[in-house]
Amino acid sequence: MRDAYLIGAGQTAFGAFPERSYRDLFAEAYQHACERVDGGIEPGDIDEAVVGSLGVGGRQLGLSGPAVTEHVGLHNVPCTRVENACAAGGFALRQAVQAIRSGMADVVLASGFEVMSDMSGDVTKYWLGVSGETEWERLTGTTFSGVYAQMASAYLDRHDATAEDLSRVAVKNHANGAKNPKAHLGFECSLEDAVGAPEVAAPLNLYHCCPTSDGAAVALLASEDVVEEYTDERIRVAGVGAASDHVGLAERDSYVGLSATETAAETAYDRAGVDPSALDFAEIHDCFAIAELLAYEDLGFCDRGEAARLLRDGVTDPDGDLPVNTSGGLKSKGHPIGATGTGQVVEAFDQFTGQAGDRQLAEPRYGLTHNVGGSGGATVVHVFENEEVAE
């Protein structure tokens, strides 16, 4: 089974761009990714494309994949659209890796895109809601902030954590996002601001919730057989793991962890031949502040109930032992549903190639991306290794 390598990655800024189309956003991200392939790449080099999108607002629900790839000249390239809610981009990357490992393709494009700002809040809420349990959550009036608020309430009640710890997540990620020119909410916030923000769904307030964003992100992968034709960088997709769970929160055994994340992470670590202690950074799915705390534990960064301590001790700060969400995460960088997972890969590419600017870490060897669909119904985890960095 052949290894897959990350040879280029690029994205648009994430934000509110209602005047732009999904084709336009994809084209910008594609151009950015191609420009960052050291040896250059032509449309004829790409054997296959996989794109992720929820199709927010009902736009081009059928054939939205070919609609964007033909727009940039990728004619006659097989293209598949993946829809797995907020994990669509991450699962698009997983399928791209599978295409390379199977031997069916040597160079594959993995992408995600979404336009979310050209609709009213009520319509956007509907399209977000379809990623939850329809009969028992959305149709009874429960929003995703309400679902994650239930998880937050259960966690705060069970463990040594407070609502102030939720605000610490926001403060950290906004500080990181303020250094990211691609971030939707690229500004810092104080702990006082984050604690005192208007309530959305107790115990979650406005600063505990990510924005809905427009944007696109593209990753380019090559097999071990041809990678040297494109780059001297050796960023290997070392491990991939994915899992599913009950879509509805009420059907699960626990409100204080996502079993799909735990299973996906265990698989990714096993295939990469590492454990969490090897990681130099992680981009994790912080759609709500509680999601980041749960992910610390589900991904094995700490024991159950210890996530708040990890945060308070600065372990996940940029200068800590395991920096988390140097991009700003969903909270600050933004959350254009289909583009979120591939956007995480752009940050990984930036860090590995020394292009992260003021966010740059010192020669990372291993990094992880973690992309969640809905409230945990689907999760995908990738572990990347920079083979040029010695142990």
mmCIF file of C-alpha atoms in Angstrom:
data_model
loop_
_atom_site.group_PDB
_atom_site.id
_atom_site.type_symbol
_atom_site.label_atom_id
_atom_site.label_comp_id
_atom_site.label_asym_id
_atom_site.label_seq_id
_atom_site.Cartn_x
_atom_site.Cartn_y
_atom_site.Cartn_z
ATOM 1 C CA MET A 1 0.000 0.000 0.000
ATOM 2 C CA ARG A 2 1.577 3.271 -1.132
ATOM 3 C CA ASP A 3 2.069 6.307 1.065
ATOM 4 C CA ALA A 4 0.401 9.625 0.243
ATOM 5 C CA TYR A 5 2.236 12.939 0.612
ATOM 6 C CA LEU A 6 0.938 16.484 0.962
ATOM 7 C CA ILE A 7 2.577 18.536 -1.824
ATOM 8 C CA GLY A 8 0.566 21.754 -1.689
ATOM 9 C CA ALA A 9 -2.338 23.418 0.103
ATOM 10 C CA GLY A 10 -4.093 26.764 -0.132
ATOM 11 C CA GLN A 11 -7.254 28.531 0.864
ATOM 12 C CA THR A 12 -9.233 31.713 0.584
ATOM 13 C CA ALA A 13 -9.729 33.956 3.535
ATOM 14 C CA PHE A 14 -12.651 32.728 5.628
ATOM 15 C CA GLY A 15 -15.331 35.336 6.255
ATOM 16 C CA ALA A 16 -18.545 36.825 4.918
ATOM 17 C CA PHE A 17 -18.434 37.222 1.136
ATOM 18 C CA PRO A 18 -22.060 37.078 -0.056
ATOM 19 C CA GLU A 19 -21.101 38.621 -3.383
ATOM 20 C CA ARG A 20 -18.844 35.659 -4.245
ATOM 21 C CA SER A 21 -19.855 32.290 -5.686
ATOM 22 C CA TYR A 22 -18.684 28.861 -4.581
ATOM 23 C CA ARG A 23 -16.949 28.448 -7.979
ATOM 24 C CA ASP A 24 -15.070 31.703 -7.476
ATOM 25 C CA LEU A 25 -13.950 30.723 -3.973
ATOM 26 C CA PHE A 26 -12.836 27.274 -5.123
ATOM 27 C CA ALA A 27 -10.849 28.772 -7.998
ATOM 28 C CA GLU A 28 -8.933 31.062 -5.634
ATOM 29 C CA ALA A 29 -8.105 28.223 -3.237
ATOM 30 C CA TYR A 30 -7.075 25.962 -6.130
ATOM 31 C CA GLN A 31 -4.781 28.627 -7.554
ATOM 32 C CA HIS A 32 -3.230 29.214 -4.138
ATOM 33 C CA ALA A 33 -2.584 25.503 -3.629
ATOM 34 C CA CYS A 34 -1.035 25.069 -7.095
ATOM 35 C CA GLU A 35 1.269 28.065 -6.601
ATOM 36 C CA ARG A 36 2.657 26.430 -3.460
ATOM 37 C CA VAL A 37 3.752 23.204 -5.167
ATOM 38 C CA ASP A 38 7.510 23.680 -5.375
ATOM 39 C CA GLY A 39 8.014 21.935 -8.711
ATOM 40 C CA GLY A 40 4.812 23.257 -10.231
ATOM 41 C CA ILE A 41 1.691 21.357 -11.191
ATOM 42 C CA GLU A 42 -0.567 21.386 -14.256
ATOM 43 C CA PRO A 43 -4.254 20.487 -14.537
ATOM 44 C CA GLY A 44 -3.292 17.421 -16.586
ATOM 45 C CA ASP A 45 -1.271 16.078 -13.655
ATOM 46 C CA ILE A 46 -4.345 15.635 -11.457
ATOM 47 C CA ASP A 47 -5.868 12.162 -11.716
ATOM 48 C CA GLU A 48 -8.846 12.603 -9.439
ATOM 49 C CA ALA A 49 -10.663 15.162 -7.302
ATOM 50 C CA VAL A 50 -12.774 14.852 -4.156
ATOM 51 C CA VAL A 51 -14.671 17.864 -2.825
ATOM 52 C CA GLY A 52 -16.625 18.366 0.396
ATOM 53 C CA SER A 53 -19.705 20.550 0.754
ATOM 54 C CA LEU A 54 -22.999 20.518 2.592
ATOM 55 C CA GLY A 55 -24.580 22.586 -0.182
ATOM 56 C CA VAL A 56 -25.822 25.248 2.229
ATOM 57 C CA GLY A 57 -28.883 27.027 0.878
ATOM 58 C CA GLY A 58 -29.567 24.230 -1.582
ATOM 59 C CA ARG A 59 -27.136 25.516 -4.206
ATOM 60 C CA GLN A 60 -26.038 22.966 -6.812
ATOM 61 C CA LEU A 61 -26.844 19.943 -4.670
ATOM 62 C CA GLY A 62 -26.222 17.694 -7.662
ATOM 63 C CA LEU A 63 -22.839 17.770 -9.422
ATOM 64 C CA SER A 64 -21.341 20.577 -7.359
ATOM 65 C CA GLY A 65 -18.015 18.746 -7.586
ATOM 66 C CA PRO A 66 -17.725 18.845 -11.376
ATOM 67 C CA ALA A 67 -19.173 22.361 -11.290
ATOM 68 C CA VAL A 68 -16.061 23.628 -9.488
ATOM 69 C CA THR A 69 -13.437 21.419 -11.096
ATOM 70 C CA GLU A 70 -14.468 22.192 -14.679
ATOM 71 C CA HIS A 71 -14.485 25.880 -13.723
ATOM 72 C CA VAL A 72 -10.693 25.695 -13.205
ATOM 73 C CA GLY A 73 -9.964 23.558 -16.247
ATOM 74 C CA LEU A 74 -9.920 20.091 -14.677
ATOM 75 C CA HIS A 75 -11.831 18.586 -17.593
ATOM 76 C CA ASN A 76 -12.391 14.827 -17.733
ATOM 77 C CA VAL A 77 -11.023 14.430 -14.197
ATOM 78 C CA PRO A 78 -13.281 12.152 -12.127
ATOM 79 C CA CYS A 79 -14.733 14.198 -9.288
ATOM 80 C CA THR A 80 -16.736 13.018 -6.291
ATOM 81 C CA ARG A 81 -18.606 15.203 -3.838
ATOM 82 C CA VAL A 82 -18.556 14.161 -0.180
ATOM 83 C CA GLU A 83 -21.257 15.288 2.247
ATOM 84 C CA ASN A 84 -20.610 14.424 5.873
ATOM 85 C CA ALA A 85 -21.850 17.614 7.515
ATOM 86 C CA CYS A 86 -19.036 19.668 9.068
ATOM 87 C CA ALA A 87 -16.589 16.784 8.463
ATOM 88 C CA ALA A 88 -17.091 16.836 4.687
ATOM 89 C CA GLY A 89 -13.675 18.352 3.985
ATOM 90 C CA GLY A 90 -11.856 15.910 6.242
ATOM 91 C CA PHE A 91 -13.594 12.952 4.651
ATOM 92 C CA ALA A 92 -12.749 14.344 1.191
ATOM 93 C CA LEU A 93 -9.083 14.205 2.227
ATOM 94 C CA ARG A 94 -9.529 10.647 3.504
ATOM 95 C CA GLN A 95 -10.964 9.548 0.140
ATOM 96 C CA ALA A 96 -8.073 11.241 -1.656
ATOM 97 C CA VAL A 97 -5.610 9.277 0.475
ATOM 98 C CA GLN A 98 -7.535 6.073 -0.257
ATOM 99 C CA ALA A 99 -7.356 6.715 -4.007
ATOM 100 C CA ILE A 100 -3.566 7.025 -3.798
ATOM 101 C CA ARG A 101 -3.048 4.074 -1.481
ATOM 102 C CA SER A 102 -5.197 1.838 -3.678
ATOM 103 C CA GLY A 103 -3.074 2.626 -6.725
ATOM 104 C CA MET A 104 -5.944 4.171 -8.682
ATOM 105 C CA ALA A 105 -4.364 7.636 -8.768
ATOM 106 C CA ASP A 106 -0.984 9.302 -8.311
ATOM 107 C CA VAL A 107 -2.069 12.928 -7.800
ATOM 108 C CA VAL A 108 -5.382 13.771 -6.143
ATOM 109 C CA LEU A 109 -7.048 17.044 -5.201
ATOM 110 C CA ALA A 110 -9.019 17.185 -1.931
ATOM 111 C CA SER A 111 -11.127 20.277 -1.329
ATOM 112 C CA GLY A 112 -14.035 21.812 0.497
ATOM 113 C CA PHE A 113 -16.115 24.925 -0.065
ATOM 114 C CA GLU A 114 -19.186 26.682 1.293
ATOM 115 C CA VAL A 115 -21.117 29.947 0.984
ATOM 116 C CA MET A 116 -23.152 30.642 4.114
ATOM 117 C CA SER A 117 -23.506 34.423 4.398
ATOM 118 C CA ASP A 118 -25.991 35.064 1.585
ATOM 119 C CA MET A 119 -28.990 33.820 3.573
ATOM 120 C CA SER A 120 -30.985 34.971 6.561
ATOM 121 C CA GLY A 121 -30.130 33.664 9.996
ATOM 122 C CA ASP A 122 -33.269 31.518 10.038
ATOM 123 C CA VAL A 123 -32.390 29.822 6.754
ATOM 124 C CA THR A 124 -28.779 29.269 7.810
ATOM 125 C CA LYS A 125 -30.027 27.732 11.056
ATOM 126 C CA TYR A 126 -32.149 25.314 9.024
ATOM 127 C CA TRP A 127 -29.237 24.184 6.876
ATOM 128 C CA LEU A 128 -27.018 23.706 9.896
ATOM 129 C CA GLY A 129 -29.799 21.785 11.615
ATOM 130 C CA VAL A 130 -30.056 19.141 8.902
ATOM 131 C CA SER A 131 -26.741 17.752 10.186
ATOM 132 C CA GLY A 132 -28.384 16.825 13.478
ATOM 133 C CA GLU A 133 -31.034 14.285 14.406
ATOM 134 C CA THR A 134 -33.981 15.496 12.317
ATOM 135 C CA GLU A 135 -37.001 14.106 14.170
ATOM 136 C CA TRP A 136 -35.834 14.482 17.770
ATOM 137 C CA GLU A 137 -33.598 17.538 17.588
ATOM 138 C CA ARG A 138 -34.189 19.863 14.639
ATOM 139 C CA LEU A 139 -37.968 19.408 14.299
ATOM 140 C CA THR A 140 -38.448 19.920 18.030
ATOM 141 C CA GLY A 141 -36.626 23.260 17.849
ATOM 142 C CA THR A 142 -33.199 22.256 19.158
ATOM 143 C CA THR A 143 -30.268 24.082 17.586
ATOM 144 C CA PHE A 144 -26.646 22.948 17.532
ATOM 145 C CA SER A 145 -25.803 25.505 20.192
ATOM 146 C CA GLY A 146 -28.502 23.860 22.298
ATOM 147 C CA VAL A 147 -27.079 20.379 21.696
ATOM 148 C CA TYR A 148 -23.541 21.442 22.592
ATOM 149 C CA ALA A 149 -24.910 23.355 25.590
ATOM 150 C CA GLN A 150 -26.283 20.055 26.910
ATOM 151 C CA MET A 151 -22.846 18.521 26.486
ATOM 152 C CA ALA A 152 -21.231 21.505 28.208
ATOM 153 C CA SER A 153 -23.667 21.360 31.125
ATOM 154 C CA ALA A 154 -23.001 17.661 31.625
ATOM 155 C CA TYR A 155 -19.235 18.157 31.475
ATOM 156 C CA LEU A 156 -19.157 21.097 33.887
ATOM 157 C CA ASP A 157 -21.377 19.200 36.294
ATOM 158 C CA ARG A 158 -19.190 16.085 36.235
ATOM 159 C CA HIS A 159 -15.662 17.485 36.157
ATOM 160 C CA ASP A 160 -13.498 20.188 37.692
ATOM 161 C CA ALA A 161 -14.239 22.771 35.010
ATOM 162 C CA THR A 162 -16.192 26.034 34.877
ATOM 163 C CA ALA A 163 -17.767 28.294 32.297
ATOM 164 C CA GLU A 164 -14.636 30.436 32.620
ATOM 165 C CA ASP A 165 -12.655 27.538 31.165
ATOM 166 C CA LEU A 166 -14.907 27.659 28.105
ATOM 167 C CA SER A 167 -13.968 31.315 27.785
ATOM 168 C CA ARG A 168 -10.267 30.450 28.047
ATOM 169 C CA VAL A 169 -10.665 28.413 24.853
ATOM 170 C CA ALA A 170 -12.012 31.484 23.096
ATOM 171 C CA VAL A 171 -9.233 33.735 24.401
ATOM 172 C CA LYS A 172 -6.511 31.322 23.246
ATOM 173 C CA ASN A 173 -7.967 30.761 19.805
ATOM 174 C CA HIS A 174 -8.685 34.429 19.183
ATOM 175 C CA ALA A 175 -5.093 35.255 20.134
ATOM 176 C CA ASN A 176 -3.937 32.732 17.533
ATOM 177 C CA GLY A 177 -6.435 33.888 14.927
ATOM 178 C CA ALA A 178 -5.330 37.507 15.339
ATOM 179 C CA LYS A 179 -2.034 36.371 13.771
ATOM 180 C CA ASN A 180 -3.777 34.660 10.842
ATOM 181 C CA PRO A 181 -4.600 36.932 7.890
ATOM 182 C CA LYS A 182 -7.084 34.319 6.620
ATOM 183 C CA ALA A 183 -9.189 34.335 9.826
ATOM 184 C CA HIS A 184 -12.842 35.383 9.823
ATOM 185 C CA LEU A 185 -12.715 36.809 13.354
ATOM 186 C CA GLY A 186 -9.058 37.804 13.431
ATOM 187 C CA PHE A 187 -9.040 39.814 16.618
ATOM 188 C CA GLU A 188 -8.019 39.192 20.203
ATOM 189 C CA CYS A 189 -10.458 39.092 23.084
ATOM 190 C CA SER A 190 -9.876 39.372 26.810
ATOM 191 C CA LEU A 191 -11.057 36.823 29.341
ATOM 192 C CA GLU A 192 -13.390 39.510 30.680
ATOM 193 C CA ASP A 193 -14.919 39.967 27.209
ATOM 194 C CA ALA A 194 -15.355 36.234 26.734
ATOM 195 C CA VAL A 195 -16.886 35.664 30.172
ATOM 196 C CA GLY A 196 -19.306 38.575 29.853
ATOM 197 C CA ALA A 197 -20.597 37.924 26.337
ATOM 198 C CA PRO A 198 -24.348 37.539 25.718
ATOM 199 C CA GLU A 199 -25.773 34.116 26.480
ATOM 200 C CA VAL A 200 -26.689 31.904 23.515
ATOM 201 C CA ALA A 201 -27.637 28.624 25.218
ATOM 202 C CA ALA A 202 -26.559 28.279 28.834
ATOM 203 C CA PRO A 203 -23.779 27.734 29.691
ATOM 204 C CA LEU A 204 -22.591 28.755 26.197
ATOM 205 C CA ASN A 205 -22.346 32.418 25.292
ATOM 206 C CA LEU A 206 -21.490 34.219 22.073
ATOM 207 C CA TYR A 207 -17.723 33.849 22.508
ATOM 208 C CA HIS A 208 -18.118 30.110 22.977
ATOM 209 C CA CYS A 209 -19.591 29.676 19.471
ATOM 210 C CA CYS A 210 -17.828 29.761 16.101
ATOM 211 C CA PRO A 211 -19.093 31.923 13.222
ATOM 212 C CA THR A 212 -20.708 30.654 10.018
ATOM 213 C CA SER A 213 -18.306 31.511 7.218
ATOM 214 C CA ASP A 214 -17.746 31.491 3.477
ATOM 215 C CA GLY A 215 -14.574 30.019 2.055
ATOM 216 C CA ALA A 216 -12.746 27.258 0.231
ATOM 217 C CA ALA A 217 -9.597 25.224 0.864
ATOM 218 C CA VAL A 218 -7.662 22.825 -1.357
ATOM 219 C CA ALA A 219 -5.031 20.173 -0.566
ATOM 220 C CA LEU A 220 -2.953 18.421 -3.214
ATOM 221 C CA LEU A 221 -1.657 14.903 -2.557
ATOM 222 C CA ALA A 222 0.838 12.748 -4.465
ATOM 223 C CA SER A 223 1.861 9.121 -4.180
ATOM 224 C CA GLU A 224 5.305 8.052 -3.034
ATOM 225 C CA ASP A 225 6.020 7.061 -6.640
ATOM 226 C CA VAL A 226 5.794 10.616 -7.993
ATOM 227 C CA VAL A 227 6.174 12.954 -5.017
ATOM 228 C CA GLU A 228 9.759 13.876 -5.930
ATOM 229 C CA GLU A 229 8.497 15.329 -9.216
ATOM 230 C CA TYR A 230 6.632 18.006 -7.267
ATOM 231 C CA THR A 231 8.510 18.824 -4.077
ATOM 232 C CA ASP A 232 11.519 18.095 -1.911
ATOM 233 C CA GLU A 233 9.288 18.368 1.174
ATOM 234 C CA ARG A 234 8.299 15.004 2.633
ATOM 235 C CA ILE A 235 4.975 15.605 4.416
ATOM 236 C CA ARG A 236 3.530 12.122 4.712
ATOM 237 C CA VAL A 237 -0.043 11.265 5.631
ATOM 238 C CA ALA A 238 1.149 8.875 8.305
ATOM 239 C CA GLY A 239 -2.194 7.780 9.711
ATOM 240 C CA VAL A 240 -5.888 8.113 8.953
ATOM 241 C CA GLY A 241 -8.799 7.137 11.158
ATOM 242 C CA ALA A 242 -12.543 7.650 10.863
ATOM 243 C CA ALA A 243 -15.656 6.552 12.702
ATOM 244 C CA SER A 244 -19.365 7.181 13.013
ATOM 245 C CA ASP A 245 -21.752 7.317 15.962
ATOM 246 C CA HIS A 246 -25.419 7.971 16.686
ATOM 247 C CA VAL A 247 -26.435 11.226 15.035
ATOM 248 C CA GLY A 248 -28.690 12.203 17.913
ATOM 249 C CA LEU A 249 -27.230 13.091 21.288
ATOM 250 C CA ALA A 250 -29.993 11.343 23.234
ATOM 251 C CA GLU A 251 -29.100 7.988 21.660
ATOM 252 C CA ARG A 252 -25.517 7.986 22.968
ATOM 253 C CA ASP A 253 -24.098 6.435 26.085
ATOM 254 C CA SER A 254 -22.300 9.613 27.166
ATOM 255 C CA TYR A 255 -22.706 13.370 26.803
ATOM 256 C CA VAL A 256 -19.109 14.089 27.885
ATOM 257 C CA GLY A 257 -17.148 12.565 25.038
ATOM 258 C CA LEU A 258 -17.407 11.660 21.361
ATOM 259 C CA SER A 259 -16.808 7.957 20.828
ATOM 260 C CA ALA A 260 -16.330 8.521 17.090
ATOM 261 C CA THR A 261 -13.384 10.816 17.820
ATOM 262 C CA GLU A 262 -11.862 8.347 20.254
ATOM 263 C CA THR A 263 -12.115 5.482 17.751
ATOM 264 C CA ALA A 264 -10.870 7.571 14.814
ATOM 265 C CA ALA A 265 -7.885 8.814 16.832
ATOM 266 C CA GLU A 266 -6.926 5.331 18.013
ATOM 267 C CA THR A 267 -6.962 4.114 14.405
ATOM 268 C CA ALA A 268 -4.932 7.081 13.127
ATOM 269 C CA TYR A 269 -2.300 6.719 15.870
ATOM 270 C CA ASP A 270 -2.030 2.985 15.290
ATOM 271 C CA ARG A 271 -1.543 3.392 11.548
ATOM 272 C CA ALA A 272 0.991 6.191 12.073
ATOM 273 C CA GLY A 273 2.867 4.145 14.678
ATOM 274 C CA VAL A 274 2.807 6.971 17.241
ATOM 275 C CA ASP A 275 0.872 8.011 20.321
ATOM 276 C CA PRO A 276 -0.388 11.495 21.293
ATOM 277 C CA SER A 277 2.881 12.311 23.049
ATOM 278 C CA ALA A 278 4.605 12.474 19.643
ATOM 279 C CA LEU A 279 2.449 15.337 18.376
ATOM 280 C CA ASP A 280 3.934 18.810 17.950
ATOM 281 C CA PHE A 281 0.619 20.526 17.150
ATOM 282 C CA ALA A 282 -3.041 19.780 16.487
ATOM 283 C CA GLU A 283 -5.855 21.458 14.595
ATOM 284 C CA ILE A 284 -9.075 20.329 16.250
ATOM 285 C CA HIS A 285 -12.761 20.935 15.651
ATOM 286 C CA ASP A 286 -13.797 23.662 18.116
ATOM 287 C CA CYS A 287 -17.219 24.551 16.701
ATOM 288 C CA PHE A 288 -18.131 25.352 20.306
ATOM 289 C CA ALA A 289 -15.680 25.854 23.153
ATOM 290 C CA ILE A 290 -16.810 22.676 24.890
ATOM 291 C CA ALA A 291 -15.898 20.725 21.740
ATOM 292 C CA GLU A 292 -12.235 21.633 22.189
ATOM 293 C CA LEU A 293 -12.207 20.463 25.804
ATOM 294 C CA LEU A 294 -13.890 17.183 24.881
ATOM 295 C CA ALA A 295 -11.416 16.684 22.034
ATOM 296 C CA TYR A 296 -8.416 16.991 24.382
ATOM 297 C CA GLU A 297 -9.682 13.902 26.164
ATOM 298 C CA ASP A 298 -11.097 11.998 23.176
ATOM 299 C CA LEU A 299 -7.804 12.442 21.287
ATOM 300 C CA GLY A 300 -5.793 11.197 24.266
ATOM 301 C CA PHE A 301 -4.053 14.468 25.108
ATOM 302 C CA CYS A 302 -5.004 14.000 28.764
ATOM 303 C CA ASP A 303 -7.048 11.784 31.060
ATOM 304 C CA ARG A 304 -10.807 12.106 31.386
ATOM 305 C CA GLY A 305 -11.774 15.202 33.329
ATOM 306 C CA GLU A 306 -8.328 16.812 32.917
ATOM 307 C CA ALA A 307 -9.000 19.009 29.851
ATOM 308 C CA ALA A 308 -9.501 22.232 31.810
ATOM 309 C CA ARG A 309 -6.221 21.707 33.653
ATOM 310 C CA LEU A 310 -4.421 21.216 30.334
ATOM 311 C CA LEU A 311 -5.827 24.536 29.153
ATOM 312 C CA ARG A 312 -5.159 26.435 32.383
ATOM 313 C CA ASP A 313 -1.556 25.210 32.491
ATOM 314 C CA GLY A 314 -0.879 26.588 29.019
ATOM 315 C CA VAL A 315 -0.074 23.190 27.513
ATOM 316 C CA THR A 316 -2.144 23.977 24.404
ATOM 317 C CA ASP A 317 -0.837 27.546 23.995
ATOM 318 C CA PRO A 318 1.517 28.234 21.047
ATOM 319 C CA ASP A 319 4.509 28.026 23.392
ATOM 320 C CA GLY A 320 3.144 25.003 25.260
ATOM 321 C CA ASP A 321 4.026 21.339 24.874
ATOM 322 C CA LEU A 322 1.124 20.719 22.480
ATOM 323 C CA PRO A 323 -0.128 23.841 20.648
ATOM 324 C CA VAL A 324 -3.773 23.482 19.601
ATOM 325 C CA ASN A 325 -5.453 25.526 16.874
ATOM 326 C CA THR A 326 -2.568 27.800 15.934
ATOM 327 C CA SER A 327 -4.749 28.858 12.985
ATOM 328 C CA GLY A 328 -7.368 30.250 15.370
ATOM 329 C CA GLY A 329 -9.542 27.173 15.024
ATOM 330 C CA LEU A 330 -13.160 27.319 13.953
ATOM 331 C CA LYS A 331 -13.756 29.866 16.709
ATOM 332 C CA SER A 332 -11.549 32.549 15.159
ATOM 333 C CA LYS A 333 -10.474 31.333 11.732
ATOM 334 C CA GLY A 334 -14.072 30.448 10.863
ATOM 335 C CA HIS A 335 -16.274 27.541 9.832
ATOM 336 C CA PRO A 336 -17.313 27.311 6.164
ATOM 337 C CA ILE A 337 -18.703 23.816 6.629
ATOM 338 C CA GLY A 338 -17.246 21.964 3.648
ATOM 339 C CA ALA A 339 -13.932 23.844 3.766
ATOM 340 C CA THR A 340 -13.199 23.410 7.462
ATOM 341 C CA GLY A 341 -11.446 20.029 7.300
ATOM 342 C CA THR A 342 -9.261 20.936 4.339
ATOM 343 C CA GLY A 343 -8.614 24.336 5.917
ATOM 344 C CA GLN A 344 -7.077 22.516 8.879
ATOM 345 C CA VAL A 345 -4.731 20.796 6.424
ATOM 346 C CA VAL A 346 -3.667 24.186 5.048
ATOM 347 C CA GLU A 347 -2.511 25.162 8.553
ATOM 348 C CA ALA A 348 -0.621 21.873 8.846
ATOM 349 C CA PHE A 349 1.065 22.534 5.486
ATOM 350 C CA ASP A 350 1.982 26.066 6.599
ATOM 351 C CA GLN A 351 3.520 24.789 9.831
ATOM 352 C CA PHE A 352 5.480 21.985 8.190
ATOM 353 C CA THR A 353 6.849 24.215 5.421
ATOM 354 C CA GLY A 354 7.683 27.216 7.624
ATOM 355 C CA GLN A 355 5.025 29.440 6.057
ATOM 356 C CA ALA A 356 2.888 30.124 9.141
ATOM 357 C CA GLY A 357 4.243 33.625 9.756
ATOM 358 C CA ASP A 358 3.775 34.861 13.318
ATOM 359 C CA ARG A 359 2.130 31.519 14.172
ATOM 360 C CA GLN A 360 5.166 29.464 13.156
ATOM 361 C CA LEU A 361 6.246 26.633 15.427
ATOM 362 C CA ALA A 362 9.819 25.347 15.658
ATOM 363 C CA GLU A 363 10.320 22.463 13.192
ATOM 364 C CA PRO A 364 7.281 20.312 13.941
ATOM 365 C CA ARG A 365 7.598 16.654 13.019
ATOM 366 C CA TYR A 366 4.093 15.341 13.746
ATOM 367 C CA GLY A 367 0.772 17.165 13.474
ATOM 368 C CA LEU A 368 -2.870 16.117 13.734
ATOM 369 C CA THR A 369 -6.114 17.349 12.188
ATOM 370 C CA HIS A 370 -9.504 16.466 13.680
ATOM 371 C CA ASN A 371 -12.774 17.147 11.843
ATOM 372 C CA VAL A 372 -16.228 16.420 13.296
ATOM 373 C CA GLY A 373 -19.612 16.170 11.595
ATOM 374 C CA GLY A 374 -22.662 17.427 13.461
ATOM 375 C CA SER A 375 -22.389 16.843 17.192
ATOM 376 C CA GLY A 376 -20.187 13.777 16.705
ATOM 377 C CA GLY A 377 -22.063 11.586 14.232
ATOM 378 C CA ALA A 378 -18.933 11.364 12.077
ATOM 379 C CA THR A 379 -15.277 12.081 12.819
ATOM 380 C CA VAL A 380 -12.069 11.845 10.809
ATOM 381 C CA VAL A 381 -8.517 12.215 12.140
ATOM 382 C CA HIS A 382 -5.300 12.554 10.131
ATOM 383 C CA VAL A 383 -1.751 12.349 11.475
ATOM 384 C CA PHE A 384 0.933 13.977 9.318
ATOM 385 C CA GLU A 385 4.689 13.471 9.536
ATOM 386 C CA ASN A 386 7.439 15.725 8.203
ATOM 387 C CA GLU A 387 10.007 13.093 7.329
ATOM 388 C CA GLU A 388 12.715 15.749 6.990
ATOM 389 C CA VAL A 389 12.654 16.454 10.735
ATOM 390 C CA ALA A 390 14.825 14.027 12.671
ATOM 391 C CA GLU A 391 13.709 12.411 15.909
#
